[in-house]
Amino acid sequence: QVQLVESGGGLVQPGGSLRLSCAASGFTFSRYAMSWYRQAPGKERELVAGITTAGNIRNYANSVKGRFTISRDNEKNMVYLQMNSLKPEDTAVYYCNVFRATVAYWGQGTQVTVSS
C-alpha cells in the first residue's frame, strides 16, 4: 500500500532554514509527480510545491517562490523541500502528496513552526 512518511519539521527562528524529507513506498515512485502541501491552523490545505517525475519541472506557490526548493531522488524514493528565509506565516503542518489513479495519498504531516 502507498505510504508517505514526512520528517524534518521543527521550531525555527524567522530567517532560518529547514529541510523536509518524505520517504515514499508502495508504488513505483519514479512514475509519479510529487507535491508538498501545507495547512495552517484555521486555514485550508494549500499546494506549496510540485515536481514532475524526472524532476525537470517544478512549480511553487507564489508565497514561497525564491525561498523554497523541491527536489527528488528517484533512486531513494525520496522527495525533499528545502525551506530558506522562513517567515512566521510559513508555520503549518507540511504534507507530502501523490495522486495515483485519481486517489490522493497523504503522509501524517510534519509540523513547522517559525517563531522567535
Coordinates of C-alpha atoms in Angstrom, one line a residue:
Q1 CA 0.0 0.0 0.0
V2 CA 1.1 3.6 -0.6
Q3 CA 3.0 5.0 2.3
L4 CA 4.4 8.5 2.7
V5 CA 6.4 9.5 5.8
E6 CA 7.5 13.0 6.3
S7 CA 10.3 14.2 8.6
G8 CA 12.4 17.2 9.3
G9 CA 10.0 19.7 10.8
G10 CA 10.6 21.7 13.9
L11 CA 10.9 25.1 15.5
V12 CA 13.0 27.6 13.7
Q13 CA 13.5 31.4 14.1
P14 CA 12.4 33.8 11.3
G15 CA 15.0 33.8 8.6
G16 CA 16.1 30.3 9.3
S17 CA 16.1 27.2 7.2
L18 CA 14.7 23.6 7.4
R19 CA 14.8 20.7 5.1
L20 CA 11.8 18.4 5.0
S21 CA 12.0 14.8 3.7
C22 CA 9.4 12.4 2.5
A23 CA 10.0 8.7 2.2
A24 CA 7.7 7.0 -0.3
S25 CA 6.9 3.3 -0.6
G26 CA 4.2 1.0 -2.0
F27 CA 4.2 2.4 -5.6
T28 CA 6.6 3.0 -8.5
F29 CA 7.9 6.3 -7.2
S30 CA 9.7 7.4 -10.4
R31 CA 6.4 7.3 -12.4
Y32 CA 4.6 9.9 -10.3
A33 CA 4.7 13.6 -9.8
M34 CA 5.1 14.5 -6.2
S35 CA 3.9 17.6 -4.2
W36 CA 4.2 19.3 -0.9
Y37 CA 1.2 20.9 0.7
R38 CA 0.7 22.7 4.0
Q39 CA -2.1 23.5 6.3
A40 CA -2.0 26.3 8.9
P41 CA -4.5 26.4 11.8
G42 CA -7.9 27.6 10.7
K43 CA -6.9 27.6 7.0
E44 CA -7.4 25.2 4.1
R45 CA -4.7 22.9 2.9
E46 CA -2.7 24.6 0.1
L47 CA -0.2 23.5 -2.5
V48 CA 3.3 24.6 -1.7
A49 CA 5.4 23.0 -4.5
G50 CA 5.2 20.2 -7.1
I51 CA 7.8 18.3 -9.1
T52 CA 7.5 16.1 -12.2
T53 CA 8.6 12.5 -12.5
A54 CA 12.1 13.3 -13.7
G55 CA 12.4 16.4 -11.6
N56 CA 12.9 18.7 -14.5
I57 CA 9.8 20.8 -14.0
R58 CA 8.9 22.3 -10.6
N59 CA 6.2 24.7 -9.6
Y60 CA 5.7 26.8 -6.5
A61 CA 3.1 28.8 -4.7
N62 CA 3.8 32.5 -5.2
S63 CA 4.2 32.9 -1.4
V64 CA 7.3 30.6 -1.4
K65 CA 8.9 31.3 -4.8
G66 CA 12.6 32.1 -4.4
R67 CA 12.7 30.7 -0.8
F68 CA 11.7 27.0 -1.1
T69 CA 13.1 24.3 -3.4
I70 CA 11.5 21.0 -4.1
S71 CA 13.7 18.1 -5.3
R72 CA 13.5 14.3 -5.5
D73 CA 15.8 11.3 -5.6
N74 CA 14.2 8.5 -7.7
E75 CA 16.9 6.0 -6.5
K76 CA 16.0 6.5 -2.9
N77 CA 12.2 7.1 -3.4
M78 CA 12.6 10.4 -1.6
V79 CA 11.2 13.9 -2.1
Y80 CA 12.6 17.0 -0.3
L81 CA 11.6 20.5 0.5
Q82 CA 14.4 22.9 1.3
M83 CA 12.9 25.9 3.0
N84 CA 15.0 29.1 3.4
S85 CA 14.3 32.6 4.7
L86 CA 11.4 31.2 6.7
K87 CA 8.7 33.5 7.9
P88 CA 6.1 33.2 10.7
E89 CA 3.4 32.8 8.0
D90 CA 5.1 29.6 6.9
T91 CA 4.1 28.0 10.2
A92 CA 1.9 25.0 9.3
V93 CA 1.8 21.2 9.1
Y94 CA 3.5 20.1 5.9
Y95 CA 2.3 17.1 4.0
C96 CA 3.8 15.0 1.2
N97 CA 1.3 14.1 -1.5
V98 CA 0.9 11.8 -4.5
F99 CA -2.1 11.3 -6.8
R100 CA -2.3 7.8 -8.0
A101 CA -5.3 6.6 -10.1
T102 CA -7.2 9.8 -9.2
V103 CA -6.8 9.0 -5.5
A104 CA -4.8 11.4 -3.3
Y105 CA -2.4 9.9 -0.7
W106 CA -1.0 11.9 2.2
G107 CA 1.5 11.4 4.9
Q108 CA 0.9 12.1 8.5
G109 CA 2.5 15.5 8.2
T110 CA 5.4 17.3 9.9
Q111 CA 4.9 20.5 12.0
V112 CA 7.0 23.5 11.0
T113 CA 6.8 26.4 13.5
V114 CA 8.6 29.7 12.7
S115 CA 8.8 31.9 15.7
S116 CA 11.3 34.0 17.7

